mmCIF file of C-alpha atoms and ligand atoms in Angstrom:
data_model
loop_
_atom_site.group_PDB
_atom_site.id
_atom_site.type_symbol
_atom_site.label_atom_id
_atom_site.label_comp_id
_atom_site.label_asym_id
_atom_site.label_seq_id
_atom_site.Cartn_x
_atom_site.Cartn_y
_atom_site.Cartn_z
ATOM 1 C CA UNK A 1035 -45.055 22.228 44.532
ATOM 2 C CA UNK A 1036 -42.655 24.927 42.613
ATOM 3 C CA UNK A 1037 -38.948 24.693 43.740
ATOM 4 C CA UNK A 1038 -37.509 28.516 43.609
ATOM 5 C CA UNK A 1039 -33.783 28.403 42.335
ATOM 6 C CA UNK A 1040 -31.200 30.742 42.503
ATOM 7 C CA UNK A 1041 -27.506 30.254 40.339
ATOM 8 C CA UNK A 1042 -24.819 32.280 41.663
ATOM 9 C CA UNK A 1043 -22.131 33.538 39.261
ATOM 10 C CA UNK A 1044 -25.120 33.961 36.776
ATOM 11 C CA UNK A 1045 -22.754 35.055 34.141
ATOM 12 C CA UNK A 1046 -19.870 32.497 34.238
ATOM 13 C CA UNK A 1047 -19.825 29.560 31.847
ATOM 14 C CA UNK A 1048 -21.886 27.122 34.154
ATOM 15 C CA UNK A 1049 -23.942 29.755 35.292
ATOM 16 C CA UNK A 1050 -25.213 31.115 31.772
ATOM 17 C CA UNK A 1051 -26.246 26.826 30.750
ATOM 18 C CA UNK A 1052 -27.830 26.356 34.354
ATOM 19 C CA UNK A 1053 -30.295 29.235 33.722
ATOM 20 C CA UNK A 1054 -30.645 27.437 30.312
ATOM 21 C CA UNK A 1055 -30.846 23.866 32.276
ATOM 22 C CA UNK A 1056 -33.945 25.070 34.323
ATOM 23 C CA UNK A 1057 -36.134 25.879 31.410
ATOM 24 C CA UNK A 1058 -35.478 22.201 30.139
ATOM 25 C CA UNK A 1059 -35.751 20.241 33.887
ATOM 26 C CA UNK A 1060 -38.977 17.655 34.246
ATOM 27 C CA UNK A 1061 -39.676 19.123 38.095
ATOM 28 C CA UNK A 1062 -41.344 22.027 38.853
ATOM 29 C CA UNK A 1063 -38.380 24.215 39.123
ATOM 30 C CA UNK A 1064 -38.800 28.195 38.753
ATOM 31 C CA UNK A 1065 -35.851 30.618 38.813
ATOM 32 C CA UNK A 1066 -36.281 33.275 41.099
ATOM 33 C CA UNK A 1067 -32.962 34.722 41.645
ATOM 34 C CA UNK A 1068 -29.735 35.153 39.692
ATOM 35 C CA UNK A 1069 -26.775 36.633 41.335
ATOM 36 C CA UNK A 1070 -22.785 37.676 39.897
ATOM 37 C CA UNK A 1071 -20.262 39.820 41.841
ATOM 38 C CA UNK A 1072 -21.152 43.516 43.202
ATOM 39 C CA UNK A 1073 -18.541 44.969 41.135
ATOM 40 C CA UNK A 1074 -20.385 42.843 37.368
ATOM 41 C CA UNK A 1075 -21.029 45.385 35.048
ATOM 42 C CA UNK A 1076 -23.927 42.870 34.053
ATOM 43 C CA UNK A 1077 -26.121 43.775 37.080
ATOM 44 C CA UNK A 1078 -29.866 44.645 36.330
ATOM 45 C CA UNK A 1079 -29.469 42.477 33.258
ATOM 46 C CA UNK A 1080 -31.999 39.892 32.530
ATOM 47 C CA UNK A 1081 -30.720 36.668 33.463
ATOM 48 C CA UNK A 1082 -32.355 35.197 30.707
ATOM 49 C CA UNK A 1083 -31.040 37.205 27.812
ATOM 50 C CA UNK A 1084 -27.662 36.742 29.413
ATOM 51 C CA UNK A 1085 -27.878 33.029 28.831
ATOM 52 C CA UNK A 1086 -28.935 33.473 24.987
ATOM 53 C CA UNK A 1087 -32.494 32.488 25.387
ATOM 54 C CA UNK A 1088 -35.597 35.050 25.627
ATOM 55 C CA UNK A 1089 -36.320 37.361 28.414
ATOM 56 C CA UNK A 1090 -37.159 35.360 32.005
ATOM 57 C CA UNK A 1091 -37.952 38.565 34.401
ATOM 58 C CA UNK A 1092 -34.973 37.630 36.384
ATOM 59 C CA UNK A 1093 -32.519 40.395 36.505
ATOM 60 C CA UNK A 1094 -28.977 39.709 37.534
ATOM 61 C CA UNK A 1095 -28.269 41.197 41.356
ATOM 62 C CA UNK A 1096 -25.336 42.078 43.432
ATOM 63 C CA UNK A 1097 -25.693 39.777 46.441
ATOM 64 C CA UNK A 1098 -27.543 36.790 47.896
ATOM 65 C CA UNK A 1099 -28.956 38.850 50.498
ATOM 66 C CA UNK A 1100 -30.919 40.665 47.783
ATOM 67 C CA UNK A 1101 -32.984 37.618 47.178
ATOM 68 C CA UNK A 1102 -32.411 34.752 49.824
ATOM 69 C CA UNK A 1103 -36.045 35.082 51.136
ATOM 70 C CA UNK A 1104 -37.222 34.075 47.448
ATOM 71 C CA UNK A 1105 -35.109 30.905 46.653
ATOM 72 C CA UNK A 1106 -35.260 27.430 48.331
ATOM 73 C CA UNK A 1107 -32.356 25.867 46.714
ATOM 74 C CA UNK A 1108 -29.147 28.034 45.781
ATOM 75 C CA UNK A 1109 -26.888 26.478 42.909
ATOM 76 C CA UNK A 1110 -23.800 27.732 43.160
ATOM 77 C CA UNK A 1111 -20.553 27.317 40.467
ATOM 78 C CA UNK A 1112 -18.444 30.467 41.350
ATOM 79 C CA UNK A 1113 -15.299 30.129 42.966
ATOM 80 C CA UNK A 1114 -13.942 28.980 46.439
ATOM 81 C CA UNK A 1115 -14.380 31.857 48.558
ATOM 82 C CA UNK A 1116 -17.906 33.184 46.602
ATOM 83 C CA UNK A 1117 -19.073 29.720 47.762
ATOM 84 C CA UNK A 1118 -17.813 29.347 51.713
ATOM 85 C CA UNK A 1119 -19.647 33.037 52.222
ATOM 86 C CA UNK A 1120 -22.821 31.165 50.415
ATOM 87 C CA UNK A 1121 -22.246 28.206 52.579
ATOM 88 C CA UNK A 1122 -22.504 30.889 55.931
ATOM 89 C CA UNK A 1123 -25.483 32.602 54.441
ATOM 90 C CA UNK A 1124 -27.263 29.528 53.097
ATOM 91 C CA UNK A 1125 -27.098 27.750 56.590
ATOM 92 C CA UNK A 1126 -28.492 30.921 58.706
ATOM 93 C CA UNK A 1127 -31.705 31.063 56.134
ATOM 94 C CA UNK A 1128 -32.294 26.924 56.024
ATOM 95 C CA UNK A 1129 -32.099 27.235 52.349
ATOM 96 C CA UNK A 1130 -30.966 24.315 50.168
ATOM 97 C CA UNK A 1131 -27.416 24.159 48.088
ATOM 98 C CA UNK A 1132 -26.019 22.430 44.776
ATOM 99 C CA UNK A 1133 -22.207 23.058 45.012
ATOM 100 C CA UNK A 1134 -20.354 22.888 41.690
ATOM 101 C CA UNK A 1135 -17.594 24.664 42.598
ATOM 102 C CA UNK A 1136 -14.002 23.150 42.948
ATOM 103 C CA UNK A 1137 -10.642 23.826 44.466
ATOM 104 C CA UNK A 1138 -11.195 23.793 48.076
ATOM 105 C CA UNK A 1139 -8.941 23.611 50.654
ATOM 106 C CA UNK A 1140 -9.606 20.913 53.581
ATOM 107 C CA UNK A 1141 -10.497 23.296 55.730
ATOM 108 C CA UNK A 1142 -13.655 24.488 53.757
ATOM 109 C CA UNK A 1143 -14.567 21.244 52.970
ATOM 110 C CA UNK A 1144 -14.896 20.451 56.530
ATOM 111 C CA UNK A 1145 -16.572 23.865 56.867
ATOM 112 C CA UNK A 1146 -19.070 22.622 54.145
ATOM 113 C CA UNK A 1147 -19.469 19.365 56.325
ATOM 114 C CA UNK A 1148 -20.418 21.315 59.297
ATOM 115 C CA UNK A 1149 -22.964 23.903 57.795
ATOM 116 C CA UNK A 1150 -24.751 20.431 56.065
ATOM 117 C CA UNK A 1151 -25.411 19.869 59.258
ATOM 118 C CA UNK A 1152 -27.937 22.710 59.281
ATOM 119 C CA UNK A 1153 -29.363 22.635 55.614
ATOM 120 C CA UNK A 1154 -29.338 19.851 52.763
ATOM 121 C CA UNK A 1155 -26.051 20.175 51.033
ATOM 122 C CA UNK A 1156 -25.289 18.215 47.652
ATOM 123 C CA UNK A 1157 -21.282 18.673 46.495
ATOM 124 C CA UNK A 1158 -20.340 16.822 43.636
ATOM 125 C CA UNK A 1159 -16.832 17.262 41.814
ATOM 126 C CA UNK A 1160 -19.341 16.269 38.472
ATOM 127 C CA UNK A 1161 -22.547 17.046 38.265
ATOM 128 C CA UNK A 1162 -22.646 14.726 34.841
ATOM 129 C CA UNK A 1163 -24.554 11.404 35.085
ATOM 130 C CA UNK A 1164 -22.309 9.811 32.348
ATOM 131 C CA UNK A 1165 -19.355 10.831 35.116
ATOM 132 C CA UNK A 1166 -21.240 9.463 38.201
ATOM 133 C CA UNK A 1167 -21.958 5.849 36.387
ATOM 134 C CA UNK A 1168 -18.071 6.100 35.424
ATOM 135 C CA UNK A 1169 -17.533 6.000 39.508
ATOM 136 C CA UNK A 1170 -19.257 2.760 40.120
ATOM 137 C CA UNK A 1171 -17.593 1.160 37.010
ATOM 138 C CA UNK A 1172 -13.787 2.836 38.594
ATOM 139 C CA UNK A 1173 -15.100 1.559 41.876
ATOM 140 C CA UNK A 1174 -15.979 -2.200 40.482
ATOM 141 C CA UNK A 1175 -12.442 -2.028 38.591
ATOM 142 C CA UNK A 1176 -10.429 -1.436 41.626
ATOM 143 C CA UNK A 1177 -12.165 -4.249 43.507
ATOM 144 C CA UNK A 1178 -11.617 -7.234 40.627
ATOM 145 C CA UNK A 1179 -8.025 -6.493 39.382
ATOM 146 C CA UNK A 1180 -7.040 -4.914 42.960
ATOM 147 C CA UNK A 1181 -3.225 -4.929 43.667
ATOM 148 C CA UNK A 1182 -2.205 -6.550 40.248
ATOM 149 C CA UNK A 1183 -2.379 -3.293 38.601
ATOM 150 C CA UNK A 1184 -0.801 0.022 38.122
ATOM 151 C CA UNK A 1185 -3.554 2.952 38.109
ATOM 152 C CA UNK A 1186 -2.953 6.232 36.481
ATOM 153 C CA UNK A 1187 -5.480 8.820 35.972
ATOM 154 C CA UNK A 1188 -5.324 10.894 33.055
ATOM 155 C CA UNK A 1189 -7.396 14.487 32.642
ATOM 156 C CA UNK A 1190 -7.764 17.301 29.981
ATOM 157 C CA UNK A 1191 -10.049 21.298 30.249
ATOM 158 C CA UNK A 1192 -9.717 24.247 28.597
ATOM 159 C CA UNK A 1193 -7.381 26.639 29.401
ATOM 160 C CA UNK A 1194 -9.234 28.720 31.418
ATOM 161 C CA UNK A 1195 -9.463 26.271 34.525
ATOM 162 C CA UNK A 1196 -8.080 27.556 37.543
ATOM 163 C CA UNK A 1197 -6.983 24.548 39.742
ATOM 164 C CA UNK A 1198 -5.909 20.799 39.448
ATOM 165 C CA UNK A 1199 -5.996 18.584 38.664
ATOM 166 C CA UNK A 1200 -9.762 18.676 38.276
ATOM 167 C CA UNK A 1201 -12.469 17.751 41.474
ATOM 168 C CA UNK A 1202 -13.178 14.984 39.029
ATOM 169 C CA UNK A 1203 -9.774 13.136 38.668
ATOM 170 C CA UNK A 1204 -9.501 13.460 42.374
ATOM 171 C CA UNK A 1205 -12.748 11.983 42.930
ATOM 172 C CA UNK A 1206 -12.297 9.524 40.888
ATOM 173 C CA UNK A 1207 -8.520 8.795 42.534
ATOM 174 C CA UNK A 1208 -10.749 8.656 45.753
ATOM 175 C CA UNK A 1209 -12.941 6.503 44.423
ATOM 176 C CA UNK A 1210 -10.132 3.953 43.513
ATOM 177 C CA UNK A 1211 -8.026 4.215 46.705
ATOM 178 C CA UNK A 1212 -11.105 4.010 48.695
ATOM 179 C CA UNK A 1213 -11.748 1.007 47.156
ATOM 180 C CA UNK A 1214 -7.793 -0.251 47.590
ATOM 181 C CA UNK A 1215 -8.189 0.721 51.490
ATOM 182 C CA UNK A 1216 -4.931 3.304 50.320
ATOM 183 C CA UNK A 1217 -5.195 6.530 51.576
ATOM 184 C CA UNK A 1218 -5.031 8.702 48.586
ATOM 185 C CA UNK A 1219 -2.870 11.417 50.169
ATOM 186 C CA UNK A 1220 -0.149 9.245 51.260
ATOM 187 C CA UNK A 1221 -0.237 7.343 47.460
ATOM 188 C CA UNK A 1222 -1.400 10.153 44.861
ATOM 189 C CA UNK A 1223 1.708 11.469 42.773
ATOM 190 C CA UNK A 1224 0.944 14.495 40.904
ATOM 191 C CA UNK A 1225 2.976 14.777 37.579
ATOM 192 C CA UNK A 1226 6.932 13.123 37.032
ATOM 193 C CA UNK A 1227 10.213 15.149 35.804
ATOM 194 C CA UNK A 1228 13.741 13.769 35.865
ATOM 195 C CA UNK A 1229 15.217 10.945 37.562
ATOM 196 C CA UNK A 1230 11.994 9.452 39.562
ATOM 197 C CA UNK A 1231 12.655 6.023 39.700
ATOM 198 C CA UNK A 1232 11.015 3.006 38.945
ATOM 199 C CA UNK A 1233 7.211 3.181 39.564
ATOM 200 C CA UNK A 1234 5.626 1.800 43.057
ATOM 201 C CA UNK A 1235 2.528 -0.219 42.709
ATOM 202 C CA UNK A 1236 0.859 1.374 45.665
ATOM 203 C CA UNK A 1237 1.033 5.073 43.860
ATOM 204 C CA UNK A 1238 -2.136 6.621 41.648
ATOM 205 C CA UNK A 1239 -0.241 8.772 39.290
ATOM 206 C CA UNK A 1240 -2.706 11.915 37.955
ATOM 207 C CA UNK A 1241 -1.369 13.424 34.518
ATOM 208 C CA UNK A 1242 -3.026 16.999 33.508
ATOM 209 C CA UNK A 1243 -3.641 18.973 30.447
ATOM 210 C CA UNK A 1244 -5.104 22.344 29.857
ATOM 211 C CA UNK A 1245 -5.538 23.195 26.467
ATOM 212 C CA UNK A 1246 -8.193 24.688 23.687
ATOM 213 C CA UNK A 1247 -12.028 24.308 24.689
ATOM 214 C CA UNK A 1248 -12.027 20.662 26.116
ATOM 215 C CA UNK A 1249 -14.803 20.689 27.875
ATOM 216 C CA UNK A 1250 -13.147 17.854 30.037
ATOM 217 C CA UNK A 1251 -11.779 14.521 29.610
ATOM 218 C CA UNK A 1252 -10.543 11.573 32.296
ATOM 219 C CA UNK A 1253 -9.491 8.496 31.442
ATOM 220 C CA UNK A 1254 -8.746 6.246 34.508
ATOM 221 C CA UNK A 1255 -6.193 3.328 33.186
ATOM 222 C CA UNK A 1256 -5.341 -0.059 35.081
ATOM 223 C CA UNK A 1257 -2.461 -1.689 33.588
ATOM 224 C CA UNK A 1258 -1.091 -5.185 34.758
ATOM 225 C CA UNK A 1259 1.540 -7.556 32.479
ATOM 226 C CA UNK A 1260 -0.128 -8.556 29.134
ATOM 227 C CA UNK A 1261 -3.446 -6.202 29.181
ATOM 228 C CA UNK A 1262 -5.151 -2.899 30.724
ATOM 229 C CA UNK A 1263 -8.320 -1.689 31.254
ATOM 230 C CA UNK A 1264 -9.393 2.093 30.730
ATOM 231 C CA UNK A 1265 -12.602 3.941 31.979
ATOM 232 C CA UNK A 1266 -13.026 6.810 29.930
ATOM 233 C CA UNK A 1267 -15.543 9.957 30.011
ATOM 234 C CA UNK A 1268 -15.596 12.576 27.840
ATOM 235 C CA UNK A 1269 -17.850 15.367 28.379
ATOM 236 C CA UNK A 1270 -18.286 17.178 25.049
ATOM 237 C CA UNK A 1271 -20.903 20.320 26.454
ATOM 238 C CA UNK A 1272 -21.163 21.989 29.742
ATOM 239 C CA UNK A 1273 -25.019 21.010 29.569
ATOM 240 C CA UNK A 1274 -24.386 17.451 30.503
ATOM 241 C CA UNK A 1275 -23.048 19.005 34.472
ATOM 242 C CA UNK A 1276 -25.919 21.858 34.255
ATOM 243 C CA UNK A 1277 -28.788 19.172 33.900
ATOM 244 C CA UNK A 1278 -27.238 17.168 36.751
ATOM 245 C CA UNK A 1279 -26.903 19.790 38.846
ATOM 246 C CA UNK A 1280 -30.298 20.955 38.136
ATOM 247 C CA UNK A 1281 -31.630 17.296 38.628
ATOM 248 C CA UNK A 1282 -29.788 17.773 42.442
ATOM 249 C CA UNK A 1283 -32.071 20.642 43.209
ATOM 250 C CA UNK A 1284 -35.347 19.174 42.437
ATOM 251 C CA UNK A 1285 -34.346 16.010 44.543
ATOM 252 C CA UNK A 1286 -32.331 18.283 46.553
ATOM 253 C CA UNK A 1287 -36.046 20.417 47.725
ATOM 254 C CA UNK A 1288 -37.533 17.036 49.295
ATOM 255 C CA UNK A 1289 -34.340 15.957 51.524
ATOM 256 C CA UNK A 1290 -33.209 16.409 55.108
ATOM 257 C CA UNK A 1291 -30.290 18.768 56.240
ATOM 258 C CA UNK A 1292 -27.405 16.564 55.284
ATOM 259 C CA UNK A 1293 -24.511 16.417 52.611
ATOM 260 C CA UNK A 1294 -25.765 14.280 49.371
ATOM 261 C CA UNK A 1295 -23.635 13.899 46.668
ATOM 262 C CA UNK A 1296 -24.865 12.824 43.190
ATOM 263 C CA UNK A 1297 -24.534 9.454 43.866
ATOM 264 C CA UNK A 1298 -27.611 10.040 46.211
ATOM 265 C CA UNK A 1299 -29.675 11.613 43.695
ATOM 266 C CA UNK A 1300 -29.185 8.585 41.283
ATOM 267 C CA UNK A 1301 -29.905 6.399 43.890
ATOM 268 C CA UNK A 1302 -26.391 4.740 43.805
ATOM 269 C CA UNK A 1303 -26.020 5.185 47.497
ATOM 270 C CA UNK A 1304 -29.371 3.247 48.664
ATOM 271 C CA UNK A 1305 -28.199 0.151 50.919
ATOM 272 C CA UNK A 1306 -30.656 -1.908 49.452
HETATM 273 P P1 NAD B 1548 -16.479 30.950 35.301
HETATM 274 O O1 NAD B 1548 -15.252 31.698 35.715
HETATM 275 O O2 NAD B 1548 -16.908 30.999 33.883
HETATM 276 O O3 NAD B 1548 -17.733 31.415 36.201
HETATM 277 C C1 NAD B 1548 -17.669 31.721 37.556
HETATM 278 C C2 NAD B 1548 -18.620 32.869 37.806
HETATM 279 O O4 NAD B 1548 -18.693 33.109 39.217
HETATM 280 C C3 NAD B 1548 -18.150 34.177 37.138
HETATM 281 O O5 NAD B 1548 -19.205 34.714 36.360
HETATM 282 C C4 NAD B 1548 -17.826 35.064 38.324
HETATM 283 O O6 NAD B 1548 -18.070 36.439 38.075
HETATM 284 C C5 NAD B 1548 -18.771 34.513 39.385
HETATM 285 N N1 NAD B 1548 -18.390 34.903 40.745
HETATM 286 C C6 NAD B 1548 -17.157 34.971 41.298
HETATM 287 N N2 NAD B 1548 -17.239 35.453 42.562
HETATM 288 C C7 NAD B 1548 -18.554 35.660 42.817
HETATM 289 C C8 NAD B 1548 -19.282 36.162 43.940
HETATM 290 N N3 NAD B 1548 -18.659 36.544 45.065
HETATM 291 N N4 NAD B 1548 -20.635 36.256 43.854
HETATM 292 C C9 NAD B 1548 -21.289 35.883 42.714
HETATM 293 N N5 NAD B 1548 -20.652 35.430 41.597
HETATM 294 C C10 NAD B 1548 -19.302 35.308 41.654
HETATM 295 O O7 NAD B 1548 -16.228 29.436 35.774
HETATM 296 P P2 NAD B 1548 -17.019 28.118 35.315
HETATM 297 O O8 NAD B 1548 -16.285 27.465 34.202
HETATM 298 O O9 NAD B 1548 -18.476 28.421 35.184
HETATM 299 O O10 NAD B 1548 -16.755 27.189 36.597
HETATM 300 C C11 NAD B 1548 -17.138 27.605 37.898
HETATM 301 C C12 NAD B 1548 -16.775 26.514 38.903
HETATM 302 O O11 NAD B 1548 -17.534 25.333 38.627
HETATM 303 C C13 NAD B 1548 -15.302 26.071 38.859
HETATM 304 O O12 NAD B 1548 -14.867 25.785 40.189
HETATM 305 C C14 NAD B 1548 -15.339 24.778 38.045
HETATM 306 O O13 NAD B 1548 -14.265 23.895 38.334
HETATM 307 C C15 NAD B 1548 -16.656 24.218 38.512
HETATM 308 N N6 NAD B 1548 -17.286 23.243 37.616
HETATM 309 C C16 NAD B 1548 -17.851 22.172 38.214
HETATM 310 C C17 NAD B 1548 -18.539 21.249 37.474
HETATM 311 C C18 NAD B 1548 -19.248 20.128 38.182
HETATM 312 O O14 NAD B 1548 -19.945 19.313 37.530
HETATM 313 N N7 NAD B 1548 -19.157 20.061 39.526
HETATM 314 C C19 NAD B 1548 -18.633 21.389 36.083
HETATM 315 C C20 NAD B 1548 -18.036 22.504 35.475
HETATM 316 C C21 NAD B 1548 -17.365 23.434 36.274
#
């Protein structure tokens, strides 16, 4: 059976590989809808052109409204607010959501939590597979060398990215304290100036860099007396998220309401 996609923010950086993505994907994925802001002077364009590749039929519309009745799973890499009214929209209609989108505040992650409740939902910070296998190494790490360590998490984007540090380096801090049994709120120091004092094993520093065109880098290092261990990732095209997002909605089609992350799609989460 055909899965009918949509990609919001159609004509962002994500948006223009995912339409690319779905041409490539092994299921039988179809894009049917491919929506930007009202105000886009791209709207009427075909989607397809827009991403660089031939002409797909799909022009570029205004709102999801304008198509919801035609797409089963919505992937959406836009911005904060662009995604919570998705979220609202999206759980009235039953329809499906990938959610690439970073930066939110507690609050509309719990909001996220509650509308899964209604449709199937899969967030990920990292849509990359490379990324996702670099979670269950972080999360083995953390277990072995445990309290003997100091843990600092390193990341570098482009300039253009709007919040940090990245969903990633935060997941990944998750991953770690979760793994600890530290709450990563009460431990997480974001970035040192001046006089801060000797270091406190119980902390997970985060350093950030924006610079260039990296496409995105994290290093997670654990460093005791005498040696150190560092998980690295270094994503070097935006196609490695696009096909892991686009891998989500195929498996995404055949699951219950719920909130998946791509741990569930690899089948990293199975008990057995
Ligand atoms: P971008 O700015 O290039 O693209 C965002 C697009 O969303 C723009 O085209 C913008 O016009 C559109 N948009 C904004 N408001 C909208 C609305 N109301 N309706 C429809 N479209 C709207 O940004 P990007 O680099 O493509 O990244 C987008 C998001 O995805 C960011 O939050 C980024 O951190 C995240 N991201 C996540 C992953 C992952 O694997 N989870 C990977 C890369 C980027």
């Amino acid at each position: 059976m055909t899965t009918r996609i949509g990609i919001t923010g159609a004509a962002g950086r994500m948006g223009r590989i995912l339409t690319g993505a779905i041409g490539l994907a092994v299921d039988q994925l179809q894009l049917t809808g491919a929506i930007e802001r009202p105000e886009s002077s791209l709207l009427g364009v075909d989607s397809g052109e827009l991403a660089g590749q031939g002409k797909n039929g799909v022009p570029v519309v205004g709102s999801l409204e304008q198509v919801i009745d035609e797409i089963d799973v919505l992937i959406d890499f836009t911005v904060p607010g662009a995604t919570m009214a998705n979220v609202a929209l999206c759980a009235e209609h039953g329809v499906a959501m990938v959610i690439g989108t970073t930066g939110f505040t507690p609050q509309q992650q719990g909001a996220i939590e509650q509308a899964a409740g209604k449709m199937p939902v899969c967030k990920a910070t990292n849509f990359s597979t490379g990324v996702n296998v670099c979670f269950q190494l972080l999360d083995m790490a953390a277990r072995v060398l445990g309290d003997d360590v100091d843990i600092e998490i390193y990341e570098a984007h482009h300039r253009h990215k709007i919040d940090a540090p990245s969903g990633t380096a935060l997941s990944m801090g998750e991953v770690v304290a979760n793994a600890l049994g530290r709450d990563l709120q009460k431990v997480a120091v974001y970035g040192r100036e001046g006089q801060t004092g000797a270091r406190e094993r119980e902390t997970i520093g985060f350093a950030t860099v924006r610079a260039g065109d990296i496409v995105g880098d994290h290093t997670v290092t654990f460093a005791a007396e005498g040696e150190r261990v560092e998980i690295t990732h270094k994503a070097s095209s935006r196609m490695s998220f696009a096909r892991g997002a686009v891998r989500a909605a195929g498996w995404l089609a055949g699951q219950d309401a719920g909130l998946y992350d791509m741990r569930d799609v690899l089948g990293f989460n199975k008990a057995d």
